mmCIF file of N, CA and C in Angstrom:
data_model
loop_
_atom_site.group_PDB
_atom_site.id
_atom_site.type_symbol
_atom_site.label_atom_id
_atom_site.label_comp_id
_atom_site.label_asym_id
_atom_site.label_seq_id
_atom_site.Cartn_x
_atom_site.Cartn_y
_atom_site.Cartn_z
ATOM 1 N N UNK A 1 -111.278 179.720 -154.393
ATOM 2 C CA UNK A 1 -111.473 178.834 -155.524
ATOM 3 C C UNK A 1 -110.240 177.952 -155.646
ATOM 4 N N UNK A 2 -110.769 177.084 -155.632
ATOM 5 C CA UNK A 2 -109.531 175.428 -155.730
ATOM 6 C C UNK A 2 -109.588 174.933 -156.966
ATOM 7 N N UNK A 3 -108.564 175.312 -158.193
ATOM 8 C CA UNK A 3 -108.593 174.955 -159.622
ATOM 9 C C UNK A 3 -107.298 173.851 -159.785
ATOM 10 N N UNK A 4 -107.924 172.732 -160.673
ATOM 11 C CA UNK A 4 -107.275 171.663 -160.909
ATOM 12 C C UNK A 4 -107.462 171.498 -162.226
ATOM 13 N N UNK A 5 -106.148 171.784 -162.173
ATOM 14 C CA UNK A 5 -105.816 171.784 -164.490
ATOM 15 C C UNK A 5 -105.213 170.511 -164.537
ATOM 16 N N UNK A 6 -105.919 169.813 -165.222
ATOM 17 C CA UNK A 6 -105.023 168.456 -166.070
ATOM 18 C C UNK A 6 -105.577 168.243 -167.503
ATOM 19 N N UNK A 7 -104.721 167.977 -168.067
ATOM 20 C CA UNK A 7 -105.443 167.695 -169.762
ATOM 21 C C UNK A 7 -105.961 166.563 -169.893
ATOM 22 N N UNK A 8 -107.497 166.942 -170.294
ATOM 23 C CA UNK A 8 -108.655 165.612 -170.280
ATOM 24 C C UNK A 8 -108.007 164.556 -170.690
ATOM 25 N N UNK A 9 -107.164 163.997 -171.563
ATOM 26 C CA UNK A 9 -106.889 162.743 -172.045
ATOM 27 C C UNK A 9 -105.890 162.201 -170.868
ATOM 28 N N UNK A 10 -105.753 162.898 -169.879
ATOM 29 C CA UNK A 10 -104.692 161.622 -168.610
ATOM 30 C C UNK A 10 -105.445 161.782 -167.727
ATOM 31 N N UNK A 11 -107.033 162.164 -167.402
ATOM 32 C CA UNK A 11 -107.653 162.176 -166.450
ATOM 33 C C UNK A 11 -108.420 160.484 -166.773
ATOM 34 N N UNK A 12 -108.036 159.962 -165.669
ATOM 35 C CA UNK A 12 -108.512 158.276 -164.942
ATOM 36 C C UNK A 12 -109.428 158.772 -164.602
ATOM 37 N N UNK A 13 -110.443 157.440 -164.569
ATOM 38 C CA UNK A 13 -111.554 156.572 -163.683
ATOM 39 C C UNK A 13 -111.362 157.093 -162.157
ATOM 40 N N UNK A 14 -110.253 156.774 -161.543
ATOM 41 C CA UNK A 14 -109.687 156.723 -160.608
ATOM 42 C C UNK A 14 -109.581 157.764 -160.234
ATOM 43 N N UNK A 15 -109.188 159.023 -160.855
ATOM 44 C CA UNK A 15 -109.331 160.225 -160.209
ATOM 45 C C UNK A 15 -110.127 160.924 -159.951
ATOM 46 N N UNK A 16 -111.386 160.420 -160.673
ATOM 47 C CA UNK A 16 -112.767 161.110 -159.941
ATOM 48 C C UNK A 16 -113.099 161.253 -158.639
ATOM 49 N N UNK A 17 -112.523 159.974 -157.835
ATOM 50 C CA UNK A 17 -112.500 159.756 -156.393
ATOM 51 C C UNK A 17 -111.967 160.929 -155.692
ATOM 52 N N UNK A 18 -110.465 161.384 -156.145
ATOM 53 C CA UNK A 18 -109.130 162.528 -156.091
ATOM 54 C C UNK A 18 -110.457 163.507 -155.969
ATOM 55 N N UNK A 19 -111.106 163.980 -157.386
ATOM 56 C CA UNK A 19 -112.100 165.286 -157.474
ATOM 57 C C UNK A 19 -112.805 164.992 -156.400
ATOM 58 N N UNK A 20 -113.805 164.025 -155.866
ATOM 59 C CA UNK A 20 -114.595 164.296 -155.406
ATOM 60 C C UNK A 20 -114.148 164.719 -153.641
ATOM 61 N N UNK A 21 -112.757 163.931 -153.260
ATOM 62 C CA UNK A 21 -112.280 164.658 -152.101
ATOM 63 C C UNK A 21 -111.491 165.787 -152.285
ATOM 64 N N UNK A 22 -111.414 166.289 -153.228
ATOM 65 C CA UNK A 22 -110.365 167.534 -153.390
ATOM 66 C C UNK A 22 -111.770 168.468 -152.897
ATOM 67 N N UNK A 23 -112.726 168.341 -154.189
ATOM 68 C CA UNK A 23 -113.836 169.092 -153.994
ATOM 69 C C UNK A 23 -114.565 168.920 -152.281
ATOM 70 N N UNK A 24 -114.259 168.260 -151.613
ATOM 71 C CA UNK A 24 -114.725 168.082 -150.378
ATOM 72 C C UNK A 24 -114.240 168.786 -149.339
ATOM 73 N N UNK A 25 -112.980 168.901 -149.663
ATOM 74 C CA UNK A 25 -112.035 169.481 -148.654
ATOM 75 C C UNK A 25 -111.856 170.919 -149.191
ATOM 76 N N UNK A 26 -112.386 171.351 -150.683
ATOM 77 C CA UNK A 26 -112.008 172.701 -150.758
ATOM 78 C C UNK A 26 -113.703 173.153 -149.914
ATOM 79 N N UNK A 27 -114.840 172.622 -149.792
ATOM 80 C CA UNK A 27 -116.194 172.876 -149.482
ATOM 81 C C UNK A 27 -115.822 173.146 -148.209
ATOM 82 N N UNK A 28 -115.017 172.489 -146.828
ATOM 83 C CA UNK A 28 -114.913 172.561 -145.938
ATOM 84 C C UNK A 28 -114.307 173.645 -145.571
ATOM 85 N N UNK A 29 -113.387 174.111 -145.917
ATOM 86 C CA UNK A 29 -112.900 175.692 -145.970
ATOM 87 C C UNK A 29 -113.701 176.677 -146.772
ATOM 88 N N UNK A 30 -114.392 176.394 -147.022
ATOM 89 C CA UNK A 30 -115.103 177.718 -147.348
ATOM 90 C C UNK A 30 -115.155 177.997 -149.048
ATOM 91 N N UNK A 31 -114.369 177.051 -149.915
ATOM 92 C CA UNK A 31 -113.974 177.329 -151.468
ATOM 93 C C UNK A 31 -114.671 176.746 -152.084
ATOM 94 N N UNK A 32 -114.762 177.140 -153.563
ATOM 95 C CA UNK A 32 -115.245 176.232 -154.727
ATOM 96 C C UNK A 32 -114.670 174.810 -154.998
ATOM 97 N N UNK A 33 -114.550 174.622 -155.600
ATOM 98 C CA UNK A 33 -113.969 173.288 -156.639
ATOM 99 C C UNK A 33 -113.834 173.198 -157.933
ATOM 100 N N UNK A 34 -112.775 173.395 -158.986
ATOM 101 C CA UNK A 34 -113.345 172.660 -160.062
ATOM 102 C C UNK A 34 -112.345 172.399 -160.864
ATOM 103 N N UNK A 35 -112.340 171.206 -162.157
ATOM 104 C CA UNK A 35 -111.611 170.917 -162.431
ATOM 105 C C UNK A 35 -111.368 171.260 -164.185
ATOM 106 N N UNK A 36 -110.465 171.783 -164.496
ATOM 107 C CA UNK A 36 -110.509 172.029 -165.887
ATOM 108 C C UNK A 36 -109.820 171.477 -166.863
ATOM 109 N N UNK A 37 -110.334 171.061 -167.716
ATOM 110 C CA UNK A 37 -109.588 169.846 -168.587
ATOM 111 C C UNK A 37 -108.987 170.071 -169.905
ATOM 112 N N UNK A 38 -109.391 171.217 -170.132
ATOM 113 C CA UNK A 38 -108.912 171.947 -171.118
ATOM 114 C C UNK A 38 -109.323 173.736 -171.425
ATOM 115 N N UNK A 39 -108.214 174.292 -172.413
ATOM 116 C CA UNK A 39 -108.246 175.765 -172.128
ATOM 117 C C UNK A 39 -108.445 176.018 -173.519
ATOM 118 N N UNK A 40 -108.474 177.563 -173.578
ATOM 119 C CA UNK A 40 -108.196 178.264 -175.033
ATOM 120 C C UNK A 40 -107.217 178.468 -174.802
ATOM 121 N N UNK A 41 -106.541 179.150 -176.082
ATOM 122 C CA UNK A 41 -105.467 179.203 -176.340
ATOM 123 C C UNK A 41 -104.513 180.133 -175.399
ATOM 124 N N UNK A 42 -105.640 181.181 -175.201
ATOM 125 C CA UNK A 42 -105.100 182.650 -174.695
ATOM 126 C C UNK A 42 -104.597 182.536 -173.415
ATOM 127 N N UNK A 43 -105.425 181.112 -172.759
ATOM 128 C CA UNK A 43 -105.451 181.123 -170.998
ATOM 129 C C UNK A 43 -103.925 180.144 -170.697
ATOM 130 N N UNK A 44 -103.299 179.342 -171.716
ATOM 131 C CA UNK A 44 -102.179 179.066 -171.541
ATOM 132 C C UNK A 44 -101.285 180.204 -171.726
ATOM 133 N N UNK A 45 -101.427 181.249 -171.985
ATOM 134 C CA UNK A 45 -99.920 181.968 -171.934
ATOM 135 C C UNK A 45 -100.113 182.692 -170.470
ATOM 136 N N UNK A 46 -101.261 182.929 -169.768
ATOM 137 C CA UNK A 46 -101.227 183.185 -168.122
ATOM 138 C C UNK A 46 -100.252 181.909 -167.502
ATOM 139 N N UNK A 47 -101.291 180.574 -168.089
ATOM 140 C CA UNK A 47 -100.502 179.800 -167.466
ATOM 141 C C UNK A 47 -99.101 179.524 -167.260
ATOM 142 N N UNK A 48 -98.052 180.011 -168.450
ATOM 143 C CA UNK A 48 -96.458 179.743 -168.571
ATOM 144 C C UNK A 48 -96.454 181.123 -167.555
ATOM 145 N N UNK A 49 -97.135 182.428 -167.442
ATOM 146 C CA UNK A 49 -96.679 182.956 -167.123
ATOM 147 C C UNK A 49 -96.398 183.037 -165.476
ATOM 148 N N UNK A 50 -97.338 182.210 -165.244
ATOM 149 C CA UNK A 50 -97.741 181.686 -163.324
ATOM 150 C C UNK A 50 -96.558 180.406 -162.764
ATOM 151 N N UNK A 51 -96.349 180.113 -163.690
ATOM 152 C CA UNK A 51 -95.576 178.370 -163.578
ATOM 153 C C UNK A 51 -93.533 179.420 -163.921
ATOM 154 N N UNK A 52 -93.933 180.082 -164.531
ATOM 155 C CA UNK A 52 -92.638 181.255 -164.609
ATOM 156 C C UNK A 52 -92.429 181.219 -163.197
ATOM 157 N N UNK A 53 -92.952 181.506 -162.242
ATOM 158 C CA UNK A 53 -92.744 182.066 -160.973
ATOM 159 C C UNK A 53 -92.130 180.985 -160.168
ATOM 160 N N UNK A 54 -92.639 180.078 -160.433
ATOM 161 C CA UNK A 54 -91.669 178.734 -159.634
ATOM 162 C C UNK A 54 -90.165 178.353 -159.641
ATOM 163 N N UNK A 55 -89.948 178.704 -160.423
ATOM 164 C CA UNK A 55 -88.223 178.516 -160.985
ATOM 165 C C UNK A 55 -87.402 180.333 -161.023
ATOM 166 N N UNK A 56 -86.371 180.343 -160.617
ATOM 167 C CA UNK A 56 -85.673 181.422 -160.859
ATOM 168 C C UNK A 56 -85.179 181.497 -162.625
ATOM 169 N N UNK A 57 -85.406 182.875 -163.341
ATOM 170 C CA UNK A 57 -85.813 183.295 -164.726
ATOM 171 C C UNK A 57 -84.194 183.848 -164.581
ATOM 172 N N UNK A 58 -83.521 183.949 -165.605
ATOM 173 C CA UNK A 58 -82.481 184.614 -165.899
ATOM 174 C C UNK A 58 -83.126 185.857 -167.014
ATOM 175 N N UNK A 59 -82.633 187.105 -166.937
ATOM 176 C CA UNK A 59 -82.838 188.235 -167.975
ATOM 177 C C UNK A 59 -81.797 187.880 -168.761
ATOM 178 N N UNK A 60 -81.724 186.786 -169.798
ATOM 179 C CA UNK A 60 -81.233 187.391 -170.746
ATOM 180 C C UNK A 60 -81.076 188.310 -171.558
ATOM 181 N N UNK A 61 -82.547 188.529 -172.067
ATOM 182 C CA UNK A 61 -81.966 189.703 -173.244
ATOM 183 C C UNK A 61 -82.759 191.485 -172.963
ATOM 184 N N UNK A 62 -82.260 191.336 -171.272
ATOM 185 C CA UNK A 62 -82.592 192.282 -170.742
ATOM 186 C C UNK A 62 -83.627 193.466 -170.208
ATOM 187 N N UNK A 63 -85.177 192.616 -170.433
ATOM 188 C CA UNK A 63 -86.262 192.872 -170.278
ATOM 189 C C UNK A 63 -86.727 193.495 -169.519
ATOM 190 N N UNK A 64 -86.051 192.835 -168.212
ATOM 191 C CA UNK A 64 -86.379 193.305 -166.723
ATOM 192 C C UNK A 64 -86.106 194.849 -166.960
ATOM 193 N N UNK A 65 -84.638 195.004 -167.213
ATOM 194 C CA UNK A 65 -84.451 196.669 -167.175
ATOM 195 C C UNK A 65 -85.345 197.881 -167.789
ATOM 196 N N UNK A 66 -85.529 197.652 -169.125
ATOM 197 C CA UNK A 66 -87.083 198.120 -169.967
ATOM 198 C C UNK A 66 -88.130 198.130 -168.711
ATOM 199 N N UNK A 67 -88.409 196.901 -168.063
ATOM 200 C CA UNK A 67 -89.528 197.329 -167.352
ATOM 201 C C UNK A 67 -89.214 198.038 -166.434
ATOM 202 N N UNK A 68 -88.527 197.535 -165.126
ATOM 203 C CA UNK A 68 -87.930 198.885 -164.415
ATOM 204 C C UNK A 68 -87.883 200.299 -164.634
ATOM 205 N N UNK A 69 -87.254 200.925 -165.923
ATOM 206 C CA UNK A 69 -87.352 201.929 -166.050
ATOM 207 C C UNK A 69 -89.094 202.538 -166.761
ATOM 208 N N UNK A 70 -89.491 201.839 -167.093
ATOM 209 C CA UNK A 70 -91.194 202.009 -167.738
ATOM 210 C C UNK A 70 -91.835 202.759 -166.320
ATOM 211 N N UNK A 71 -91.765 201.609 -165.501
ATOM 212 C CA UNK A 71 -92.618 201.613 -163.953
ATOM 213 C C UNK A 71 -91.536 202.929 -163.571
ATOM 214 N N UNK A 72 -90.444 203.435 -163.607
ATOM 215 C CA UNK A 72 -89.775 204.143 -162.692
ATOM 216 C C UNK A 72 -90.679 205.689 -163.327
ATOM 217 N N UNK A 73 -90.491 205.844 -164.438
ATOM 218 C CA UNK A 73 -91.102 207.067 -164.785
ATOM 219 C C UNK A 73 -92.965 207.558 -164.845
ATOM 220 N N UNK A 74 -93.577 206.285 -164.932
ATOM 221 C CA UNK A 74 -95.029 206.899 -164.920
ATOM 222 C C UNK A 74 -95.740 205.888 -163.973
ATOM 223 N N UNK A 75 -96.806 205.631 -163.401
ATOM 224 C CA UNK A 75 -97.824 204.660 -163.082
ATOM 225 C C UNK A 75 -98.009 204.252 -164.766
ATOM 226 N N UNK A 76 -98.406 202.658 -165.007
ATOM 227 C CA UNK A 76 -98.705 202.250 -166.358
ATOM 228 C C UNK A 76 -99.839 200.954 -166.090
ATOM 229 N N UNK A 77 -100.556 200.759 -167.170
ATOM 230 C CA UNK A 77 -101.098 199.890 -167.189
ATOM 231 C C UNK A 77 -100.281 198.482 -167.773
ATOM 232 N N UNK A 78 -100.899 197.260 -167.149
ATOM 233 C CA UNK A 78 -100.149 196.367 -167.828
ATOM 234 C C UNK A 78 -99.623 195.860 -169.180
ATOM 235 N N UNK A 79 -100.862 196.524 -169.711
ATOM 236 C CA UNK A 79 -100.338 196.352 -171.699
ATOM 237 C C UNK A 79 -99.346 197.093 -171.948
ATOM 238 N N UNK A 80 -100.173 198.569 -171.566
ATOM 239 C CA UNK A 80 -98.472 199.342 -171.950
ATOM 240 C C UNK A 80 -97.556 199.257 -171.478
ATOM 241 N N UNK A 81 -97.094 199.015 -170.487
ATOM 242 C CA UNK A 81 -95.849 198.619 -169.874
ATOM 243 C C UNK A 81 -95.263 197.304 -170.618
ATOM 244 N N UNK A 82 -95.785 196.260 -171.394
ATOM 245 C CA UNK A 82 -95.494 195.290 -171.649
ATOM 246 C C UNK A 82 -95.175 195.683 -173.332
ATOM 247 N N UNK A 83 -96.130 196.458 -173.766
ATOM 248 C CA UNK A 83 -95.734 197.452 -175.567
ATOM 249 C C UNK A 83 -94.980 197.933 -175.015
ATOM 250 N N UNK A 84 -94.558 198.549 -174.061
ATOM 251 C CA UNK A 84 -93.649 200.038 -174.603
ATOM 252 C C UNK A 84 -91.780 199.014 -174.193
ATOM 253 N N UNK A 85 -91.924 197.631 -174.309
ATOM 254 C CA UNK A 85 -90.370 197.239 -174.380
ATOM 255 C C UNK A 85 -89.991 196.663 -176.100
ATOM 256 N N UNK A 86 -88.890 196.383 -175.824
ATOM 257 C CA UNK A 86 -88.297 195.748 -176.902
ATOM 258 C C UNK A 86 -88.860 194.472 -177.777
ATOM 259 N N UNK A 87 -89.208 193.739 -176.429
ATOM 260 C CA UNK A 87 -90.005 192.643 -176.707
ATOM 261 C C UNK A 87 -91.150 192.145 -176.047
ATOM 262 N N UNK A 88 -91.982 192.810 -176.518
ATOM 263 C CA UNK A 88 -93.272 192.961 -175.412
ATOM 264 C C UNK A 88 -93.415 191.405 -175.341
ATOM 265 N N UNK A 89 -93.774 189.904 -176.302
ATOM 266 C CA UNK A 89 -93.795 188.647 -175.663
ATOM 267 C C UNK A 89 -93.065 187.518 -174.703
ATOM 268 N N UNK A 90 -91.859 189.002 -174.554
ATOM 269 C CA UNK A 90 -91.055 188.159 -173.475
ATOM 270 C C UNK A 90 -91.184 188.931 -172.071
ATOM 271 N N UNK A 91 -91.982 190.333 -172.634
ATOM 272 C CA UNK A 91 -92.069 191.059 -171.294
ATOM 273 C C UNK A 91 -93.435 190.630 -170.406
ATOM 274 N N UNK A 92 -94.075 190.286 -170.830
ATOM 275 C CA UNK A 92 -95.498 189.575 -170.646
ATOM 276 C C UNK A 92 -94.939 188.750 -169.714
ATOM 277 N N UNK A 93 -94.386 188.003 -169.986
ATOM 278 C CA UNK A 93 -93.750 186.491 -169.064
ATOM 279 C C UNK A 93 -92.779 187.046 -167.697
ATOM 280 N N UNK A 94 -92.110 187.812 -168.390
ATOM 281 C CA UNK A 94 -90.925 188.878 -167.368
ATOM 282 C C UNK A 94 -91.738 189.607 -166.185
ATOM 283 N N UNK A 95 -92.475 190.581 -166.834
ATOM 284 C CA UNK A 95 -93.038 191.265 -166.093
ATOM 285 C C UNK A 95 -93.216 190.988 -164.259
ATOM 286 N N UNK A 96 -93.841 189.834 -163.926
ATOM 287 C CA UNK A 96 -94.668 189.347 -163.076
ATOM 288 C C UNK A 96 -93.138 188.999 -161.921
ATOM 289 N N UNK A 97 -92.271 188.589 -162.326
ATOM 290 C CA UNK A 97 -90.932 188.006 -161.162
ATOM 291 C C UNK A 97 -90.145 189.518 -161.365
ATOM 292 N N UNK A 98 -90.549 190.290 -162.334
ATOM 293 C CA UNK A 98 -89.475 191.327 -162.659
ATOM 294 C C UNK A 98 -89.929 192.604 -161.302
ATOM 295 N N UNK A 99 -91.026 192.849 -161.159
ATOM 296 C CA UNK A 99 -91.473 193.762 -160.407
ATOM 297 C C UNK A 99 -92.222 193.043 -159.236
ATOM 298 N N UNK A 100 -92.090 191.810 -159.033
ATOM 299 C CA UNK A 100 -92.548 191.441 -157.927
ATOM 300 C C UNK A 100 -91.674 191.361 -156.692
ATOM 301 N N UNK A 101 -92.035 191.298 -155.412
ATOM 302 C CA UNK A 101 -91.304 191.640 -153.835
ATOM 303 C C UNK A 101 -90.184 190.666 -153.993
ATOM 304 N N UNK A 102 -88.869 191.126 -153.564
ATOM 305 C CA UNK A 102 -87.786 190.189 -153.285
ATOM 306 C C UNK A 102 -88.365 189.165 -152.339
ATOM 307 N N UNK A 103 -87.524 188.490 -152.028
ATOM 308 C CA UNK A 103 -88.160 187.533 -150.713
ATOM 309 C C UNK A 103 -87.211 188.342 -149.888
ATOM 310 N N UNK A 104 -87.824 188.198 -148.565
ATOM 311 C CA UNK A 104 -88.035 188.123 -147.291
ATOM 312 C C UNK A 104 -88.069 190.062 -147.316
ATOM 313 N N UNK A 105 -88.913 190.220 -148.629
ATOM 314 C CA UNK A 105 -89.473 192.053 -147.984
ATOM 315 C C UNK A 105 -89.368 192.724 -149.221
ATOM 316 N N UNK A 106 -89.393 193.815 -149.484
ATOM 317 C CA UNK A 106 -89.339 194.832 -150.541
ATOM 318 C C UNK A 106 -90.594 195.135 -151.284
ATOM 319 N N UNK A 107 -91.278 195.520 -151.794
ATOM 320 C CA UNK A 107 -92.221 195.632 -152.369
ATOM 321 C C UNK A 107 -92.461 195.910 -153.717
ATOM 322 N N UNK A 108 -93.587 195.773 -154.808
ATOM 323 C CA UNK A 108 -93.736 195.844 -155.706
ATOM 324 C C UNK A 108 -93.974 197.722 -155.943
ATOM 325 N N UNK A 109 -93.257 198.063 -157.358
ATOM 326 C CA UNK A 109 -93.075 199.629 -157.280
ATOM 327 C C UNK A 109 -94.432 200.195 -157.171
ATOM 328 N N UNK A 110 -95.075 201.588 -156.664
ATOM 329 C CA UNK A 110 -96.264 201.902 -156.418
ATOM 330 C C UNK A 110 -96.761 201.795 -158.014
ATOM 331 N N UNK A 111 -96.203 202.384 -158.827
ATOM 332 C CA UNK A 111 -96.661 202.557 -160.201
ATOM 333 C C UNK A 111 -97.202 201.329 -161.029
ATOM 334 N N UNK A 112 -97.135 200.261 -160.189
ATOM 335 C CA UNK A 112 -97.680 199.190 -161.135
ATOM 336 C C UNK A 112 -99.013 198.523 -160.449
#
């Protein structure tokens, strides 16, 4: 699936053309297409949390460690692991670069 988020009010005339070869070229490999122009509320905080991953995050106020030790002692599900910190709305965002593979190897802990 080939998803293209832009907010309906800067989508051009002109880019329908864009959709209709984006959508062409995702058909040729084997994918969907589609374009979404707007969200609920809930599906933007995935989104900060995906666009998190592009940029290197500093732990300020020490999140990462809370999670680390969460995942070190039990297998958890993602809510609870994200309740059982200090600040579960910053652990939400944390979470995902916090326990994910270093680059070039390491892996994400079995427990998560």
């Amino acid at each position: 699936m080939l998803v293209d988020v832009r907010p309906g009010h800067l989508v051009k005339d002109e880019d329908l053309v864009k959709f209709a070869a984006a959508e062409q070229a995702a058909a040729a490999a084997g994918w969907r297409y589609v374009v979404v122009t707007g969200w609920r509320r809930h599906v933007v905080t995935g989104l900060d949390a995906l666009s998190a991953r592009r940029r290197a995050m500093s732990d300020r106020l020490g999140v990462e460690g809370e999670l680390l030790e969460l995942v070190a002692e039990r297998p958890r599900r993602f809510v609870e692991l994200v309740e059982g910190t200090s600040l579960p709305a910053v652990a939400r965002t944390r979470c995902p670069s916090a326990l994910a593979p270093a680059p070039g190897g390491g892996s994400v802990p079995a427990a998560v």
